[in-house]
Each structure stands twice: as structure tokens, then as C-alpha cells.
Amino acid sequence: MTADEFRKYGRAVVDWVADYWDRVESLPVLSQVRPGQVREQLPDRAPELGEDFHAVLEDMDRIVVPGLTHWQHPGFFAYYPSNASGPAVLAELLTAGLNVQGMMWQTGPACTELEQHVLDWLGGLLGLSDRFLSTGDGGGVIQDTASSAILVALLAALHRASSGQVTREGVASGRFTVYTSVEGHSACEKAARIAGLGAAALRPIDTRADLSMDPDALRAAMKRDVAAGCIPAMVMATIGTTSTGAIDPVHRIGPVCEEFDAWLHVDAAHAGVAAICPELRWVHDGVNDFADSYATNPHKWLLTTFDCDACYVADRDALVGALSVLPEYLRNRASESRAVVDYRDWGVPLGRRFRALKLWSVIRWYGATGLRAHIRHHVALAQQFAEWVSGDCRFELMAPHPLSLVCFRLRGPDEVNRQLLEAINATGRIYLSHTKVRDAFTLRMAIGAISTRDRHVADAWRLICREATRLRTE
Ligand SMILES: *Cc1c(COP(=O)(O)O)cnc(C)c1O
């Protein structure tokens, strides 16, 4: 592809994306294809001769778009939001065009330094203390996902808990245990398995009435384990659980971790970015005082395209100690001078994308004021929605909803709620997902798509009520 061809098709692609955003509301939010339908439309073999790029764009419209669930749809209320903002998408293009591989400072100094700097900016916006910034003993790094952040936190925790023995000899050198609440993310178990501890090392801790981790139950479990000869390596607290948005009491979990010398990782993948608003900063209570590591995903609710997880550690030596391997072919003067950071030592892959560009671009485009307005808008919409639910005696709210996620259900059997969810999603106008709250089938309304306006939430509520009425009268 020549530069001129690239210019021509590049303009077509930018137009295509802008048109997609303009028309996404008219598409069914939940894809209507059946399994295999996308592949049936694709040729069996790769083309022998090259094709025009327009053929790709045509197939985008014909095959790909109908085979998608549209996360940018204003009626997307399932799982968690995934914002594609203009500045983030444009920066993705810059990242791809440069295709710098930022494994070490030397292989792209700006890639490393921009990442350090933008994560310090974001840390400042989130109210993280100097412990987590690059100016102290810690620092931030962009991981692909929250799952990776949990994994590297666990590896650093095992390194520290064993004074480096795990890093040299493996996990057989002790019986290590890991703790998270029963509502904690499944990525914690996955990390325990990948780290070689096995799922049995995971201790699911009971929750209190508000579905947050019970610190007394945590302490009791750790005490039992220590008495049985185990070594508590890591506790994962959650700020905004995936299921209901529960916020663990980090300020009470922290002292328990200190008592047992366990690493405290705070998983704030979805909800942490709310702390950009001063009135919501309470969600971080205890993080600055107690956390060893903390991660939030700007790729969920903070206008940054997937993937971008902002991961912070208070002691970068533990992380680097766990992950650094230095073969001869990577030796270089900059690294040896110790004046630079080599991010290859801060995560699983060696090679790294230049992700800082999109976060930089997003923060500069919106400014702190714009980012706060974005968060506040969705929180206000969720509060309005929750008010409607609580004002209708057919429904019940199932969990606290201080941010943008509202868990609710029709009073009555699970089966009715399952039917309600199916009926709602079959309309193609909105898409909600579900969870179980204290064993009861519950609908989740997660507000946060960039295109969602007041009228979309009002329409959603009307549609939910209409389907509920229909179910009751059938
Ligand atoms: C979304 C989410 C995760 C997993 O996120 P990935 O970035 O996809 O790995 C983990 N924990 C919480 C609380 C989440 O909301």
C-alpha cells in the first residue's frame, strides 16, 4: 500500500467509523446472528491475489457489523461500559502507524517516558498518593487488562512473601494462600492457577450485608491458615465488584494484611475511575494507606479504547524482582545506568504496545473537567434509574448503587426475571446482563456508554416496564 493509497483508504476508514457511530443507535444492540453464521459468509481459502481495501469495508457492512453486539450503542447496559472516544481512536491510529515496540526505554524512550508521565497524571487525578507515582519507590504501568494486573501483583506478592525464593525455586517452597471475597473477580482464581498455586489456594471470604468483604472473616481465615502452616501471600480487595458494584472496606482490610504481612492488591477495574470526581473519591478509602498495588481500567469507563489497564505499585522492586530476566541480547547502557525504567520487567510480555498515547490523548482532549462531567453524567443517570425502580412496587433494588450500576429484579420467582431479561434483550433496543445476588436472579443496568443520554435511560425504563406488564398479563 503506497502512501497515497493509505491516505485515500485512511480517509474512507475514518468516515466509516464516524458513520458507524452516527448510525449505531439504529442497529440491534445485541447481535441477532446464530452460531456459525459469520463464518458461513467467508470464503474457505485465503485469497490468492490481493484485493482492493474497499472490498474489506464492504464486508465490514455486509458480514462483520451484523455479527456484532454493539458496545457503543446508547442502549448497551450489559456487563460494563467500553468507551470508544474520538481522541482515543485517533491515538490508536498513531500508535499503529508508529508501531513502536516499547519493551525497554532504549527501544522507544518516548514510549516509556510518556507512559510514566501520563500514569502520574492519572494517579494525580485519581488522588493516589506519591507512594504510587514514579517519583517515589513505586510507579504506574499500563497492562492490557485488570486480569494481567492481578497476575503480576500476585507474582510480586509471592516474591515478597518468600523473600525471592518463589522466583528462584517455584511455589513448592511454601504453601501460599490468596484471599478475595466471594464476590471478587474470577481473574483472581485464574491468577492463582497461572502462578502454579492452583485454585485450592484461593480462599473466598464471606461478605457483609452490602456484599462487601467482611474483614473479620478475612482475619479469621488468615489466622486459620497460618496455624495450619500456610503463608498468606495476597489479599485482593475490590472497589466495585463486577456482579453488583460492591466496595470492599480497604481501610479495614489493610490492617489485617499488615498483621499477616500479606500483599494487598486493590482491583478497581470498573469503578476506580470514579475517584476522579472529588465527591466520589471516598471509593478509594484506605488505598493510599494500605494498598501495595492498585489497578483500574480506563478502557471501561474512562473514554479510552480497549485495552488499557492503569496498574500502580508502591514498591516497584518487588515487581521487578519477580519478573526481571536479563539475557545478553537485551543488555544496553541505558538500562545499566539505572536512570531509566524498562517496562518489560513490569508485566508478562516482553513486547509492548505504545498505549500511553491514547490515554494522553484522552486526558488532553477532555481535561479533568471533561472527564469528571462524563463520570457524573452516568452516575446521575443511574441514580435516576434507581429512583424509578424503587418507586415501582413490582420491582426491588438488590444492592447499594452509589455509582453507575443498578441491580434490580421483579419481585417473584427467578424464572419470571429470566423471561423478563430475555424479552428485553430480544427487542434489540437495549441490552442488559444478569447476576445472582444472594442466589436470586438479578438484572444489572450498567450505565456508561459514551452515547447514552437521559432519553435512552428513560426509554430503557419504559421498555422494561412494558415487558414486565406483558409478562404479568400473559
Ligand atoms: C472488568 C473487571 C475485571 C476484569 O477485567 P479485564 O480487564 O477484562 O481483565 C476484573 N475485576 C473487576 C472488578 C472488573 O470490573
PDB file of N, CA and C and ligand atoms in Angstrom, residues 80 144-148 150 185 187 236 238-242 267-271 297 299-300 306 309, ligand 1:
ATOM      1  N   TYR A  80     -20.174  -4.102  31.566  1.00  0.00           N
ATOM      2  CA  TYR A  80     -19.620  -2.816  31.982  1.00  0.00           C
ATOM      3  C   TYR A  80     -19.419  -2.026  30.701  1.00  0.00           C
ATOM      4  N   ASP A 144      -2.412  -4.776  29.791  1.00  0.00           N
ATOM      5  CA  ASP A 144      -3.522  -4.914  28.853  1.00  0.00           C
ATOM      6  C   ASP A 144      -4.862  -4.904  29.601  1.00  0.00           C
ATOM      7  N   THR A 145      -4.961  -5.707  30.660  1.00  0.00           N
ATOM      8  CA  THR A 145      -6.242  -5.849  31.350  1.00  0.00           C
ATOM      9  C   THR A 145      -6.047  -5.937  32.862  1.00  0.00           C
ATOM     10  N   ALA A 146      -7.151  -5.829  33.575  1.00  0.00           N
ATOM     11  CA  ALA A 146      -7.130  -5.976  35.036  1.00  0.00           C
ATOM     12  C   ALA A 146      -6.672  -7.375  35.430  1.00  0.00           C
ATOM     13  N   SER A 147      -6.973  -8.353  34.592  1.00  0.00           N
ATOM     14  CA  SER A 147      -6.553  -9.725  34.890  1.00  0.00           C
ATOM     15  C   SER A 147      -5.033  -9.817  34.935  1.00  0.00           C
ATOM     16  N   SER A 148      -4.369  -9.145  34.000  1.00  0.00           N
ATOM     17  CA  SER A 148      -2.908  -9.146  33.995  1.00  0.00           C
ATOM     18  C   SER A 148      -2.367  -8.420  35.216  1.00  0.00           C
ATOM     19  N   ILE A 150      -3.731  -8.292  38.124  1.00  0.00           N
ATOM     20  CA  ILE A 150      -3.882  -9.194  39.275  1.00  0.00           C
ATOM     21  C   ILE A 150      -2.778 -10.248  39.251  1.00  0.00           C
ATOM     22  N   HIS A 185     -13.436 -10.940  41.617  1.00  0.00           N
ATOM     23  CA  HIS A 185     -13.435 -11.364  40.213  1.00  0.00           C
ATOM     24  C   HIS A 185     -12.750 -12.716  40.010  1.00  0.00           C
ATOM     25  N   ALA A 187     -10.820 -13.515  37.869  1.00  0.00           N
ATOM     26  CA  ALA A 187      -9.420 -13.357  37.445  1.00  0.00           C
ATOM     27  C   ALA A 187      -8.460 -13.665  38.591  1.00  0.00           C
ATOM     28  N   MET A 236      -6.869  -9.783  47.692  1.00  0.00           N
ATOM     29  CA  MET A 236      -7.378  -8.891  46.652  1.00  0.00           C
ATOM     30  C   MET A 236      -8.694  -8.283  47.134  1.00  0.00           C
ATOM     31  N   THR A 238     -11.749  -5.465  46.371  1.00  0.00           N
ATOM     32  CA  THR A 238     -12.375  -4.973  45.149  1.00  0.00           C
ATOM     33  C   THR A 238     -13.105  -3.658  45.415  1.00  0.00           C
ATOM     34  N   ILE A 239     -12.865  -2.701  44.559  1.00  0.00           N
ATOM     35  CA  ILE A 239     -13.646  -1.456  44.601  1.00  0.00           C
ATOM     36  C   ILE A 239     -14.565  -1.506  43.396  1.00  0.00           C
ATOM     37  N   GLY A 240     -15.809  -1.913  43.634  1.00  0.00           N
ATOM     38  CA  GLY A 240     -16.768  -2.060  42.542  1.00  0.00           C
ATOM     39  C   GLY A 240     -16.736  -3.464  41.958  1.00  0.00           C
ATOM     40  N   THR A 241     -17.357  -4.423  42.655  1.00  0.00           N
ATOM     41  CA  THR A 241     -17.352  -5.790  42.129  1.00  0.00           C
ATOM     42  C   THR A 241     -18.142  -5.852  40.819  1.00  0.00           C
ATOM     43  N   THR A 242     -17.781  -6.818  39.998  1.00  0.00           N
ATOM     44  CA  THR A 242     -18.406  -6.954  38.695  1.00  0.00           C
ATOM     45  C   THR A 242     -19.889  -7.274  38.832  1.00  0.00           C
ATOM     46  N   ASP A 267      -8.405  -4.234  43.294  1.00  0.00           N
ATOM     47  CA  ASP A 267      -8.943  -4.359  41.946  1.00  0.00           C
ATOM     48  C   ASP A 267     -10.105  -3.369  41.809  1.00  0.00           C
ATOM     49  N   ALA A 268      -9.841  -2.280  41.098  1.00  0.00           N
ATOM     50  CA  ALA A 268     -10.863  -1.240  40.906  1.00  0.00           C
ATOM     51  C   ALA A 268     -11.129  -1.068  39.417  1.00  0.00           C
ATOM     52  N   ALA A 269     -11.161  -2.209  38.710  1.00  0.00           N
ATOM     53  CA  ALA A 269     -11.164  -2.200  37.242  1.00  0.00           C
ATOM     54  C   ALA A 269     -12.237  -1.280  36.663  1.00  0.00           C
ATOM     55  N   HIS A 270     -13.462  -1.445  37.126  1.00  0.00           N
ATOM     56  CA  HIS A 270     -14.556  -0.675  36.560  1.00  0.00           C
ATOM     57  C   HIS A 270     -14.741   0.659  37.282  1.00  0.00           C
ATOM     58  N   ALA A 271     -14.783   0.607  38.621  1.00  0.00           N
ATOM     59  CA  ALA A 271     -15.279   1.751  39.390  1.00  0.00           C
ATOM     60  C   ALA A 271     -14.206   2.741  39.824  1.00  0.00           C
ATOM     61  N   ASN A 297      -9.269   0.289  35.054  1.00  0.00           N
ATOM     62  CA  ASN A 297      -9.258   0.186  33.585  1.00  0.00           C
ATOM     63  C   ASN A 297      -9.830   1.447  32.937  1.00  0.00           C
ATOM     64  N   HIS A 299     -10.057   1.709  30.063  1.00  0.00           N
ATOM     65  CA  HIS A 299     -10.772   1.180  28.881  1.00  0.00           C
ATOM     66  C   HIS A 299     -12.219   0.784  29.195  1.00  0.00           C
ATOM     67  N   LYS A 300     -12.607   0.867  30.435  1.00  0.00           N
ATOM     68  CA  LYS A 300     -14.014   0.597  30.713  1.00  0.00           C
ATOM     69  C   LYS A 300     -14.813   1.899  30.679  1.00  0.00           C
ATOM     70  N   PHE A 306     -10.232  -0.029  24.344  1.00  0.00           N
ATOM     71  CA  PHE A 306      -9.643  -1.284  24.800  1.00  0.00           C
ATOM     72  C   PHE A 306      -8.360  -1.544  23.999  1.00  0.00           C
ATOM     73  N   ASP A 309      -5.192  -0.868  30.979  1.00  0.00           N
ATOM     74  CA  ASP A 309      -5.357  -1.002  32.429  1.00  0.00           C
ATOM     75  C   ASP A 309      -4.231  -0.218  33.103  1.00  0.00           C
TER      76      ASP A 309
HETATM   77  C1  LIG B   1     -13.873  -5.980  34.338  1.00  0.00           C
HETATM   78  C2  LIG B   1     -13.314  -6.403  35.629  1.00  0.00           C
HETATM   79  C3  LIG B   1     -12.242  -7.311  35.717  1.00  0.00           C
HETATM   80  C4  LIG B   1     -11.642  -7.978  34.526  1.00  0.00           C
HETATM   81  O1  LIG B   1     -11.190  -7.039  33.643  1.00  0.00           O
HETATM   82  P1  LIG B   1     -10.213  -7.343  32.413  1.00  0.00           P
HETATM   83  O2  LIG B   1      -9.541  -6.029  32.245  1.00  0.00           O
HETATM   84  O3  LIG B   1     -11.092  -7.693  31.277  1.00  0.00           O
HETATM   85  O4  LIG B   1      -9.286  -8.433  32.793  1.00  0.00           O
HETATM   86  C5  LIG B   1     -11.751  -7.615  36.962  1.00  0.00           C
HETATM   87  N1  LIG B   1     -12.272  -7.065  38.058  1.00  0.00           N
HETATM   88  C6  LIG B   1     -13.296  -6.185  38.023  1.00  0.00           C
HETATM   89  C7  LIG B   1     -13.837  -5.614  39.291  1.00  0.00           C
HETATM   90  C8  LIG B   1     -13.848  -5.831  36.795  1.00  0.00           C
HETATM   91  O5  LIG B   1     -14.853  -4.930  36.755  1.00  0.00           O
END
